mmCIF file of C-alpha atoms and ligand atoms in Angstrom:
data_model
loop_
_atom_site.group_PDB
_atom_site.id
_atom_site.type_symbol
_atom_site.label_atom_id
_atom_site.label_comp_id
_atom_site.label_asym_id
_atom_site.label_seq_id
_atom_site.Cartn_x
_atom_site.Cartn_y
_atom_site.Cartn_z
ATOM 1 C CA UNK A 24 -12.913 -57.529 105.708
ATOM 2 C CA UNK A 25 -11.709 -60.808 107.514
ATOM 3 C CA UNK A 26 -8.563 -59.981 110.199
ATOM 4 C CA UNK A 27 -5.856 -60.380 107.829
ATOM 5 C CA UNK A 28 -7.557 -57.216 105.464
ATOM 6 C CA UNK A 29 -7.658 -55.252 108.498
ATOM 7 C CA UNK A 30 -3.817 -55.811 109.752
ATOM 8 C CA UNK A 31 -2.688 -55.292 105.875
ATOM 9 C CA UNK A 32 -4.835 -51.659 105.763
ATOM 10 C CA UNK A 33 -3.200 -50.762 109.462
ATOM 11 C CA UNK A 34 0.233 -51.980 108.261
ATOM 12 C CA UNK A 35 -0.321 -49.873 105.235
ATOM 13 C CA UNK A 36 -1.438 -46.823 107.179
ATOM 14 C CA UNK A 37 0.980 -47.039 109.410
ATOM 15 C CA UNK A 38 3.585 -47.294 106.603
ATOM 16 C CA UNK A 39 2.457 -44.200 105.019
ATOM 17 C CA UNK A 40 1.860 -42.596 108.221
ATOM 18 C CA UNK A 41 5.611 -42.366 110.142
ATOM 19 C CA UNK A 42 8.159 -41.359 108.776
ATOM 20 C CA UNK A 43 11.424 -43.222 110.570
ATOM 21 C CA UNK A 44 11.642 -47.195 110.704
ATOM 22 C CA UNK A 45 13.396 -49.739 113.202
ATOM 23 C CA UNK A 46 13.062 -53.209 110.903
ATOM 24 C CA UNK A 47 14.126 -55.997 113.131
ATOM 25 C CA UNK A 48 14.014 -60.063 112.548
ATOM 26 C CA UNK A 49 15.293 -62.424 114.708
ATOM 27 C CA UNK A 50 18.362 -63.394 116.101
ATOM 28 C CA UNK A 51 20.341 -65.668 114.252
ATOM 29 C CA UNK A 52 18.739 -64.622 110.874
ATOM 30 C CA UNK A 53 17.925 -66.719 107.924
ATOM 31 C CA UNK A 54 16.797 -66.164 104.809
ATOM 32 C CA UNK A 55 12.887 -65.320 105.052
ATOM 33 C CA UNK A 56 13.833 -63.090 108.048
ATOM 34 C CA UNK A 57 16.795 -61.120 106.452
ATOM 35 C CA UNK A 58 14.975 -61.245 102.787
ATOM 36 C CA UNK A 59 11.205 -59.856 104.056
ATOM 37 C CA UNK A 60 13.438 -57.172 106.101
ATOM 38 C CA UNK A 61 15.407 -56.325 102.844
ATOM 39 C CA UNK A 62 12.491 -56.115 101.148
ATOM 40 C CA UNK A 63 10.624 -53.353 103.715
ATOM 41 C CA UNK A 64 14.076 -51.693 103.689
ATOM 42 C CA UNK A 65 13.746 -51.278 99.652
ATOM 43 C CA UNK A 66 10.179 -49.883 100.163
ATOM 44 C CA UNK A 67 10.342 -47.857 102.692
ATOM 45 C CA UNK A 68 12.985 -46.070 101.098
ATOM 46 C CA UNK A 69 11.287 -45.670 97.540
ATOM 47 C CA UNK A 70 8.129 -43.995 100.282
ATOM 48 C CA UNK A 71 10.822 -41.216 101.053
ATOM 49 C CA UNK A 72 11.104 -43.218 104.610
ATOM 50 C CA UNK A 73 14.186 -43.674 106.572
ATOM 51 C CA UNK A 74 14.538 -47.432 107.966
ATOM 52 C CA UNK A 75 17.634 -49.110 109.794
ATOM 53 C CA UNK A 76 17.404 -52.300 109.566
ATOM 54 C CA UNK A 77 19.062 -54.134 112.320
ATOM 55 C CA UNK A 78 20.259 -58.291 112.382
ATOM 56 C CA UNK A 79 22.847 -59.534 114.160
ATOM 57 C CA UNK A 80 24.681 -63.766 113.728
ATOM 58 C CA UNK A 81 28.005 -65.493 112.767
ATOM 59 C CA UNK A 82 26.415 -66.376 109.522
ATOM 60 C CA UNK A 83 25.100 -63.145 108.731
ATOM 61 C CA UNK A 84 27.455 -63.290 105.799
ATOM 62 C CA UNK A 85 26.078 -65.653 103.973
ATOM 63 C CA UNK A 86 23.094 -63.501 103.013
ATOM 64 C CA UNK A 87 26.136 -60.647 101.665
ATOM 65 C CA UNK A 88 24.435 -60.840 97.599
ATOM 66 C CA UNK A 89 21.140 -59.471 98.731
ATOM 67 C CA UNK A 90 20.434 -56.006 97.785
ATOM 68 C CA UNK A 91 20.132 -53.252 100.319
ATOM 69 C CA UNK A 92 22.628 -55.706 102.839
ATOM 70 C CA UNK A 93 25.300 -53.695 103.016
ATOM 71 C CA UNK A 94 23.212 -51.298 104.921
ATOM 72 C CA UNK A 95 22.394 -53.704 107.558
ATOM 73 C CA UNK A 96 23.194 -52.656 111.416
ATOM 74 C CA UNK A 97 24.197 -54.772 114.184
ATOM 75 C CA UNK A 98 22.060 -53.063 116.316
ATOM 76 C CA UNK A 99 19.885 -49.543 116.401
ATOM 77 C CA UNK A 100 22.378 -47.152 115.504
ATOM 78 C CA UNK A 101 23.248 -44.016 118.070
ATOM 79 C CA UNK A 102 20.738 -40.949 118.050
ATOM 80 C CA UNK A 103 18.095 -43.454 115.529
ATOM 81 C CA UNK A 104 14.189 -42.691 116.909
ATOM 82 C CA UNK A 105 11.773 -44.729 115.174
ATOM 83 C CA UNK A 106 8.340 -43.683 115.179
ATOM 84 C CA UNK A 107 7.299 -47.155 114.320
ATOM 85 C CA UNK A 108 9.238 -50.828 114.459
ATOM 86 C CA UNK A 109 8.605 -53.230 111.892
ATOM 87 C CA UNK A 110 9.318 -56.854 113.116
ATOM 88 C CA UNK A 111 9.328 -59.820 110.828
ATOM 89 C CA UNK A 112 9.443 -63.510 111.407
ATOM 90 C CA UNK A 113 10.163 -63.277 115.166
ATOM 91 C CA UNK A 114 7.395 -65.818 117.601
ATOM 92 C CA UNK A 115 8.291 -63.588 120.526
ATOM 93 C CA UNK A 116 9.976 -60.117 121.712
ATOM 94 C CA UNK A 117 12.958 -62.521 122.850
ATOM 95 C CA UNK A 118 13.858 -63.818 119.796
ATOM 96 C CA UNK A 119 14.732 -60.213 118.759
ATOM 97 C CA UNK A 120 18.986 -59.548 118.788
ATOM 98 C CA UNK A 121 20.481 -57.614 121.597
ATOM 99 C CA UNK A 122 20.895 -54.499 119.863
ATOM 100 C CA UNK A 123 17.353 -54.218 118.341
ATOM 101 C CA UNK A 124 15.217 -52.671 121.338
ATOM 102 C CA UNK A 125 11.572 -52.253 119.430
ATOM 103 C CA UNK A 126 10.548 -48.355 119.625
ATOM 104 C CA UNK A 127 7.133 -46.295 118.157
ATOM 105 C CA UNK A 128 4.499 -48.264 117.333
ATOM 106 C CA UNK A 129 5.433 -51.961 117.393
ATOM 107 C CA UNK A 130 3.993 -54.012 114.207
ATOM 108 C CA UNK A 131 4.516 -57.590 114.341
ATOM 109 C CA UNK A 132 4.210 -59.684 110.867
ATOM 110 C CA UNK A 133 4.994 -63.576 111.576
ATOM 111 C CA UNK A 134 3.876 -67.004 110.510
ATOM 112 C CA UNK A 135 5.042 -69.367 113.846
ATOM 113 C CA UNK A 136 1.201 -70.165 114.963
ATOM 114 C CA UNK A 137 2.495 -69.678 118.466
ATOM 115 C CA UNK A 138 4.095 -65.904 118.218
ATOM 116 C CA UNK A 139 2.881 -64.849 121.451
ATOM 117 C CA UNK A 140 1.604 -61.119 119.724
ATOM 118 C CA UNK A 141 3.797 -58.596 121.274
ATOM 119 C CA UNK A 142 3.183 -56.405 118.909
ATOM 120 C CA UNK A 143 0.552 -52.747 118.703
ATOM 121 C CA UNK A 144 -0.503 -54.220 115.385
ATOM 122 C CA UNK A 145 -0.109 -58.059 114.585
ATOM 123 C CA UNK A 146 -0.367 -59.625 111.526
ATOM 124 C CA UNK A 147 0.305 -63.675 112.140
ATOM 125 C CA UNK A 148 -0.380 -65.733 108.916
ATOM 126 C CA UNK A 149 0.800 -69.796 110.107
ATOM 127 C CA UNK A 150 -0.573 -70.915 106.380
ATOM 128 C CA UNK A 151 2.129 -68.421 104.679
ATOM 129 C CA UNK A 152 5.228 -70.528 104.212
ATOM 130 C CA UNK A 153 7.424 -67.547 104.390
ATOM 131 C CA UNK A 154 6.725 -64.119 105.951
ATOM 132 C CA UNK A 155 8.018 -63.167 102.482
ATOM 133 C CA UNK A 156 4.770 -64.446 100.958
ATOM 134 C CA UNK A 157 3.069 -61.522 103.626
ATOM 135 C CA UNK A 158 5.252 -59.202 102.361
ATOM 136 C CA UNK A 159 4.388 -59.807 98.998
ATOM 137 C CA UNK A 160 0.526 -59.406 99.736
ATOM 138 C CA UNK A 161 1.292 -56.195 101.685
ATOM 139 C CA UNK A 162 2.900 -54.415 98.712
ATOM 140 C CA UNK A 163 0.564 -56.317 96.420
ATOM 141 C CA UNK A 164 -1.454 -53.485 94.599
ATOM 142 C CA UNK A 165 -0.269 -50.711 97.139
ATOM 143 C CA UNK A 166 0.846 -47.590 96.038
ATOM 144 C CA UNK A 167 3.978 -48.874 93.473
ATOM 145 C CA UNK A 168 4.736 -52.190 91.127
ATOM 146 C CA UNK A 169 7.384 -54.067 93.056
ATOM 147 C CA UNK A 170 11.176 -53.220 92.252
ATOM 148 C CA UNK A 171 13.661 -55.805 91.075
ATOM 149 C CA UNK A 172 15.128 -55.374 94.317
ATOM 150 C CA UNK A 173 12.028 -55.923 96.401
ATOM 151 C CA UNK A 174 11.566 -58.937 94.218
ATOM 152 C CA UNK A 175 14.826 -60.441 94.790
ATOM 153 C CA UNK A 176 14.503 -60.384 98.557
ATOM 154 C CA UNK A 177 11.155 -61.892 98.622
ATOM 155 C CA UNK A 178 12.048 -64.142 96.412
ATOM 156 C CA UNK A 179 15.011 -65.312 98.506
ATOM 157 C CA UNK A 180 12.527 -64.983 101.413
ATOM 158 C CA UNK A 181 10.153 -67.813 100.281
ATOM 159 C CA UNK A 182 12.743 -70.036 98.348
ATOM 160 C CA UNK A 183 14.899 -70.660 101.812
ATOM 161 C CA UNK A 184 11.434 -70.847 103.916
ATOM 162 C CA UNK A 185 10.286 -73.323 101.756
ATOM 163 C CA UNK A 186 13.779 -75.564 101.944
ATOM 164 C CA UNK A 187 13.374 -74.863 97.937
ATOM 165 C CA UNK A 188 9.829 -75.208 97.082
ATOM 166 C CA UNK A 189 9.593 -78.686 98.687
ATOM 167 C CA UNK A 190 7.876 -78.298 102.788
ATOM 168 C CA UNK A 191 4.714 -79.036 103.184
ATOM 169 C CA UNK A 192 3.330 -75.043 103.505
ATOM 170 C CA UNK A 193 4.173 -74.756 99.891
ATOM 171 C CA UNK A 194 1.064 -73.844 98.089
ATOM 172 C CA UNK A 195 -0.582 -72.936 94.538
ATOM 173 C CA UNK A 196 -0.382 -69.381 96.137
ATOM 174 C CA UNK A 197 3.515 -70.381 96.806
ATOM 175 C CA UNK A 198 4.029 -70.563 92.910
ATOM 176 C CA UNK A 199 1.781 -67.489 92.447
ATOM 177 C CA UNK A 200 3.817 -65.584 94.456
ATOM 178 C CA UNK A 201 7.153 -66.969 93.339
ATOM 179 C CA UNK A 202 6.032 -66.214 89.175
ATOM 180 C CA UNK A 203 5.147 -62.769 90.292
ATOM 181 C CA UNK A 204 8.362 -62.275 91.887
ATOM 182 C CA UNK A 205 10.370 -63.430 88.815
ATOM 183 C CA UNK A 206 7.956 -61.174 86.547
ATOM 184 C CA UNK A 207 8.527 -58.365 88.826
ATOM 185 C CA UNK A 208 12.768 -58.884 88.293
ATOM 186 C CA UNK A 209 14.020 -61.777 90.919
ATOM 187 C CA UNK A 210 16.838 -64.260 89.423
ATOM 188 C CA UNK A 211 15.872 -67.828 90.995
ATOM 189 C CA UNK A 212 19.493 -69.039 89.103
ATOM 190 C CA UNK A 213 21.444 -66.091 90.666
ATOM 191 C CA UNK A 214 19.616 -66.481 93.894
ATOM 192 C CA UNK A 215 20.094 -69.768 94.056
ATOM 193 C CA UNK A 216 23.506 -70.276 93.410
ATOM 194 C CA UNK A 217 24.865 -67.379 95.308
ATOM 195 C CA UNK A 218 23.483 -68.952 98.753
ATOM 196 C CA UNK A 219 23.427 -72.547 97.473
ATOM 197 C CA UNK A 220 26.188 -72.942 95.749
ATOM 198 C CA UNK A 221 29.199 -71.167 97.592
ATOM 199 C CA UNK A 222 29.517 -72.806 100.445
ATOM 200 C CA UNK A 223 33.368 -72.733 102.197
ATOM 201 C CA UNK A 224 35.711 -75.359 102.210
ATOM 202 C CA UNK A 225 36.355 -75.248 105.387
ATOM 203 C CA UNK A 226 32.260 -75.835 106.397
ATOM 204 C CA UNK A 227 32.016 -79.102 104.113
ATOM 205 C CA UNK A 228 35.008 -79.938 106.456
ATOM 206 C CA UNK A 229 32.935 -79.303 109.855
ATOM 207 C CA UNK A 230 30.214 -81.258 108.197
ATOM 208 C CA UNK A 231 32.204 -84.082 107.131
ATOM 209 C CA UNK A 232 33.871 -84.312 111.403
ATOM 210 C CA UNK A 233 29.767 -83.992 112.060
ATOM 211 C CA UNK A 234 28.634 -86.857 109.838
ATOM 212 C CA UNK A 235 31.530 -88.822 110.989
ATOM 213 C CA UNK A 236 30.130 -88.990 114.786
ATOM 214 C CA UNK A 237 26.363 -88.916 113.902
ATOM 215 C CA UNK A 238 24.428 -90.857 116.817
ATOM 216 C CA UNK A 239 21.352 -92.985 115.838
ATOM 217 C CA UNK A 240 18.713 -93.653 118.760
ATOM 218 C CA UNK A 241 15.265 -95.822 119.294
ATOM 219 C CA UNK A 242 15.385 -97.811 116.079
ATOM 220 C CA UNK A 243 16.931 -94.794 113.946
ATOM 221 C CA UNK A 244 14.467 -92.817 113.957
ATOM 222 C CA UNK A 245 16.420 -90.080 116.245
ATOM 223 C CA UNK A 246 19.257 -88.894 114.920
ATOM 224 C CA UNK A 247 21.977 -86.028 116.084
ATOM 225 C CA UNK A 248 25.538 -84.460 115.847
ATOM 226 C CA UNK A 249 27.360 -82.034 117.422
ATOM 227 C CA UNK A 250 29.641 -79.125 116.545
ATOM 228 C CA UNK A 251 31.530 -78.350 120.041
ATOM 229 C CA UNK A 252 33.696 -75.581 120.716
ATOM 230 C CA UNK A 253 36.399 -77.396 120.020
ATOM 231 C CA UNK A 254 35.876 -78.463 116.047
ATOM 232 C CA UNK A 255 34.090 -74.263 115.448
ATOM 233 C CA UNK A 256 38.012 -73.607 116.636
ATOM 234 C CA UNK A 257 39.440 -75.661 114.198
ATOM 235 C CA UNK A 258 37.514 -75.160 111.237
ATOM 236 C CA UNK A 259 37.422 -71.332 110.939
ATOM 237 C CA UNK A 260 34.967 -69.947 113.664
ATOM 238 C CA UNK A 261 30.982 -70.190 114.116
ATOM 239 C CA UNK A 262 30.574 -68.474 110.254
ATOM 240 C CA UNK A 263 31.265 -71.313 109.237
ATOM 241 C CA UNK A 264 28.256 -72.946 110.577
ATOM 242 C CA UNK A 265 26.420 -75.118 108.119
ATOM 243 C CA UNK A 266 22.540 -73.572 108.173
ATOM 244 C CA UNK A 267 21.543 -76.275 105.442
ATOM 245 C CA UNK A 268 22.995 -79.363 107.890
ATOM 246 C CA UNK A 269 19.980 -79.720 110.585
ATOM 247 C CA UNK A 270 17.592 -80.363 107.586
ATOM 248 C CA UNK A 271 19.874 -82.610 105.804
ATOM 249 C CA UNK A 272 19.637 -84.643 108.462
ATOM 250 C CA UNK A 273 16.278 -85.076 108.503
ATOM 251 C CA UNK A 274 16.185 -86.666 105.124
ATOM 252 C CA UNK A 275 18.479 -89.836 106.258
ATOM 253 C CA UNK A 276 15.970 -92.659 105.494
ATOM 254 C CA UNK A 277 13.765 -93.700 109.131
ATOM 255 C CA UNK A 278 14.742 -90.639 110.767
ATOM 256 C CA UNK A 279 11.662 -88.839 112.834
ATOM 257 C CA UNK A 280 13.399 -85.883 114.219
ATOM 258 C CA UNK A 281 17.004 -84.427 113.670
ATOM 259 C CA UNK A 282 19.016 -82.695 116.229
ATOM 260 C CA UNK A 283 22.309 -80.918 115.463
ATOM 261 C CA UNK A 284 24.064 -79.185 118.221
ATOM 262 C CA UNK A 285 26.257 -76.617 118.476
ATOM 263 C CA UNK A 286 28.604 -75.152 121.093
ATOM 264 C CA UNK A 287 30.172 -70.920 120.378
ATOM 265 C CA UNK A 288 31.109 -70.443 123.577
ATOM 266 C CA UNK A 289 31.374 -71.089 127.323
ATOM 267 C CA UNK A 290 27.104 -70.999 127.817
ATOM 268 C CA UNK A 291 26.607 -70.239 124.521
ATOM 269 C CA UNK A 292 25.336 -71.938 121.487
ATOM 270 C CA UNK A 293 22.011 -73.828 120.516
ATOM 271 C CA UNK A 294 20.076 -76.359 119.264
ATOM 272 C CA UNK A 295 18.326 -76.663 115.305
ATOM 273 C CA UNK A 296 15.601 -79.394 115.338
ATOM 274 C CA UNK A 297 13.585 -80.822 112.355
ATOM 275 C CA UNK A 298 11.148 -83.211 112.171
ATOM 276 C CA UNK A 299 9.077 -85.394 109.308
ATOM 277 C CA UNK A 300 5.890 -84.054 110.909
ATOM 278 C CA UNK A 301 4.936 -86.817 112.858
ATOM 279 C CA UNK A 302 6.660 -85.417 115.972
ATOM 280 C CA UNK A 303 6.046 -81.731 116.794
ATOM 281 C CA UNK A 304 9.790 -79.809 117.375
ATOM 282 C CA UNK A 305 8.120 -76.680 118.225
ATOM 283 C CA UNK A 306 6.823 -78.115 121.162
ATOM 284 C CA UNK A 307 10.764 -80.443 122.297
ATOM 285 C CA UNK A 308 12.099 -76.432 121.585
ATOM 286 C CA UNK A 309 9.472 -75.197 123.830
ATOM 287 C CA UNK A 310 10.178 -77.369 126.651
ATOM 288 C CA UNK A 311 13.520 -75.551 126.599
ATOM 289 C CA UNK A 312 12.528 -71.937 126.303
ATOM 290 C CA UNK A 313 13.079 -71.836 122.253
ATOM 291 C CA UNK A 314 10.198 -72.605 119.604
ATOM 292 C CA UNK A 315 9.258 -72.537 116.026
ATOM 293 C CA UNK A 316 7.369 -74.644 113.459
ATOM 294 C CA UNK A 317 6.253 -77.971 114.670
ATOM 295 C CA UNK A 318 8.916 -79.620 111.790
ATOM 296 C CA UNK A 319 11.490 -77.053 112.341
ATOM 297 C CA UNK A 320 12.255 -75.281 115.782
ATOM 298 C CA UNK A 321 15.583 -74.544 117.830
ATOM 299 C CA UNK A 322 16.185 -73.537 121.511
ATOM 300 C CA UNK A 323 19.346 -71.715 122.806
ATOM 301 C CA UNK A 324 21.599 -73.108 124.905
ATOM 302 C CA UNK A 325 21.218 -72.454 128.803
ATOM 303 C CA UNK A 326 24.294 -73.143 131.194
ATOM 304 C CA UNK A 327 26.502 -76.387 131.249
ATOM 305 C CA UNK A 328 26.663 -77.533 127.680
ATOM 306 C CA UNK A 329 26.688 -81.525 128.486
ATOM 307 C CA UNK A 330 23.815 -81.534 130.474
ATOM 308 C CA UNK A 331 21.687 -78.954 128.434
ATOM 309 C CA UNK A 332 22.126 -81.352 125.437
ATOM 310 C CA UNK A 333 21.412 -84.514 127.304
ATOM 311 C CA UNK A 334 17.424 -82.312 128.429
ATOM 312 C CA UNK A 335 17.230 -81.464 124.463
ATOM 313 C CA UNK A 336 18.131 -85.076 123.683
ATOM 314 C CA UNK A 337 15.593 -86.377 127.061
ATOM 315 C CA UNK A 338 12.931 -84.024 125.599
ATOM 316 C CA UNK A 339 13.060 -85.319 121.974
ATOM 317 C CA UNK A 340 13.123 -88.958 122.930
ATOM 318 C CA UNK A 341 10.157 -88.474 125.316
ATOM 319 C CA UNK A 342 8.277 -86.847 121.911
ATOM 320 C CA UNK A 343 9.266 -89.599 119.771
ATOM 321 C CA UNK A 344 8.343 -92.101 122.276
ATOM 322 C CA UNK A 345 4.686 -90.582 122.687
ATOM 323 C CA UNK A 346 4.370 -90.467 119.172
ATOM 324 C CA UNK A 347 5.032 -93.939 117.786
ATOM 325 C CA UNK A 348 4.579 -95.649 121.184
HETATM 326 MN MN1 MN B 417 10.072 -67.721 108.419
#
C-alpha cells in the first residue's frame, strides 16, 4: 500500500466511523472547493451521516445550480458538534472562512504541493488537477455506485480546476475520471452553461472599465488591472466579481504572469495571480502571506491598499526579472 492507499482506507474508516460532519473549503470558494464539498455532502448523507457544510464569499452565488447548495452554511451552525471535519482544497488552516472552526478529527484532502498538513489525517495529491479527481478515487469502489448528484459536483469540481480541460495537470486519468462522471449522471452541457454561460450584465461592465485601464510592464510580459472600491460600488457590489478575468488575462499574447486586483473594503480585498509556468505565482503569493499553484495563486490584501499593491506588483516584477533575466 503506497501513502495515498493508506490515507484513502483512513478517510474511509473514518467516514464510516463518526457519525456528524463539519465539511469546510476555503475562503473565497471556487468550483473544485464548493463541488468536492457538495459531493461529500451527497455521500455522507446517503451513509445515514449528518454533514454541514460550511463556505462563505461574495460570489458564492454563482455556484447556486449545484445540487445539495441550498444547504450550504455561512459558518458552523449553533449547537453543530462534529466528531470529525472534512477539509477540501484548503493549503493551510488559514485559508479556512471565519465561521468554519475545524472540530473532531481533522482530515485534510488537498492538491497545493505546499499545504502545510494541518490536518489528523492528510491526504495531499499535487498531480490531481482537482481535489474532485480525489474525491472521485475515494468513493471509487466504496460501499455505493456514485449518484447523479455526486457526479455532477465532481464533475463541476474538475471541469473549473482544470480552466475546462485545458491546464497542464490535465491527464489521461483527467478524461477517465470525467467519462466516469458523465456515465455515473453529470451534464457537462448543463454544467457548463449554467456557470459559463450566465454571467451578469453588470460584471461584463466591470470587466470592460478593467480592460480599459490594463497596465503592461517589462516588455509585456506583466500585465494587471484593478477593480477598486470605487468601480465594485458602481457596478453592483463584490458578487459581481469576474472569477474567470485573472486567467483571461493570462492568455493576452507575451504575457508571463497576470495580476488583477481587487479592493471590497477599507483593508480588505486581494490579489488573483496566474502565470504561463515559467514564473512560479505560488511563490510572488507567498511572499505576501497567500499561496497556491505555482501558475495560479492569490494573497489577501493587508493594510493600505496602494502600497500593498505596489509589494504584489514589486514581488512579481522581481520573479519575472529572475526568470527571463
Ligand atoms: Mn483545487
Amino acid at each position: 500500500m503506497d501513502s495515498t492507499d493508506s490515507a484513502v482506507a483512513a478517510i474511509r474508516r473514518a467516514l464510516e466511523q463518526f457519525h456528524t460532519f463539519l465539511v469546510c473549503g476555503h475562503e473565497e470558494p471556487d468550483g473544485d472547493s464548493i463541488g468536492s464539498q457538495l459531493a461529500l455532502l451527497h455521500r455522507l448523507e446517503r451513509m445515514g451521516k449528518k454533514a454541514a457544510v460550511v463556505a462563505e464569499g461574495p460570489t458564492l452565488g454563482n455556484y447556486r445550480f449545484l445540487p445539495g447548495f441550498a444547504k450550504i452554511c455561512p459558518s458552523t451552525p449553533e449547537g453543530f458538534e462534529a466528531q470529525a471535519t472534512v477539509c477540501v482544497d484548503t493549503a493551510s488552516a488559514e485559508r479556512l472562512p471565519r465561521g468554519a472552526v475545524p472540530q473532531g478529527l481533522v482530515i485534510n484532502i488537498d492538491h497545493h504541493a505546499g499545504n502545510s498538513r494541518f490536518g489528523a489525517i492528510n491526504w495531499i495529491d499535487p498531480e490531481a488537477a482537482a481535489v474532485g479527481e480525489q474525491i472521485f478515487a475515494l468513493f471509487d469502489n466504496w460501499a455505493m455506485p456514485l449518484s447523479p448528484e455526486e457526479a455532477g459536483c465532481l464533475y463541476f469540481a474538475v471541469l473549473t480546476d482544470t480552466g475546462s480541460f485545458q491546464y497542464s495537470k490535465t491527464s489521461a486519468r483527467t478524461f477517465e475520471i470525467a467519462a466516469a462522471l458523465v456515465e455515473a449522471g453529470a451534464d457537462p452541457y448543463a454544467l457548463a452553461s449554467a456557470y459559463y454561460c450566465d454571467i451578469h450584465p453588470d460584471t461584463v461592465r466591470l470587466v470592460g472599465e478593467v480592460l480599459a485601464h490594463l497596465r503592461f510592464e517589462l516588455e509585456g510580459r506583466l500585465v494587471w488591472g484593478e477593480i477598486t472600491r470605487e468601480m465594485y460600488e458602481r457596478f453592483g457590489g463584490p458578487e459581481r466579481h469576474p472569477e474567470q478575468l485573472a486567467s483571461q488575462l493570462r492568455a493576452i499574447r507575451g504575457v508571463e504572469v497576470a495580476v488583477l486586483f481587487h479592493e471590497t473594503g477599507p483593508g480588505d480585498g486581494g490579489a488573483s495571480l496566474r502565470s504561463r509556468g515559467r514564473v512560479d505565482v505560488s511563490a510572488v503569493a507567498a511572499e505576501l502571506g497567500g499561496g497556491g499553484h505555482p501558475s495560479a495563486a492569490g494573497c489577501r490584501l493587508r493594510g493600505d491598499y496602494a502600497l500593498w499593491r505596489e509589494r504584489v506588483l514589486e514581488a512579481a516584477r522581481r520573479h519575472i526579472e529572475k526568470a527571463f533575466g
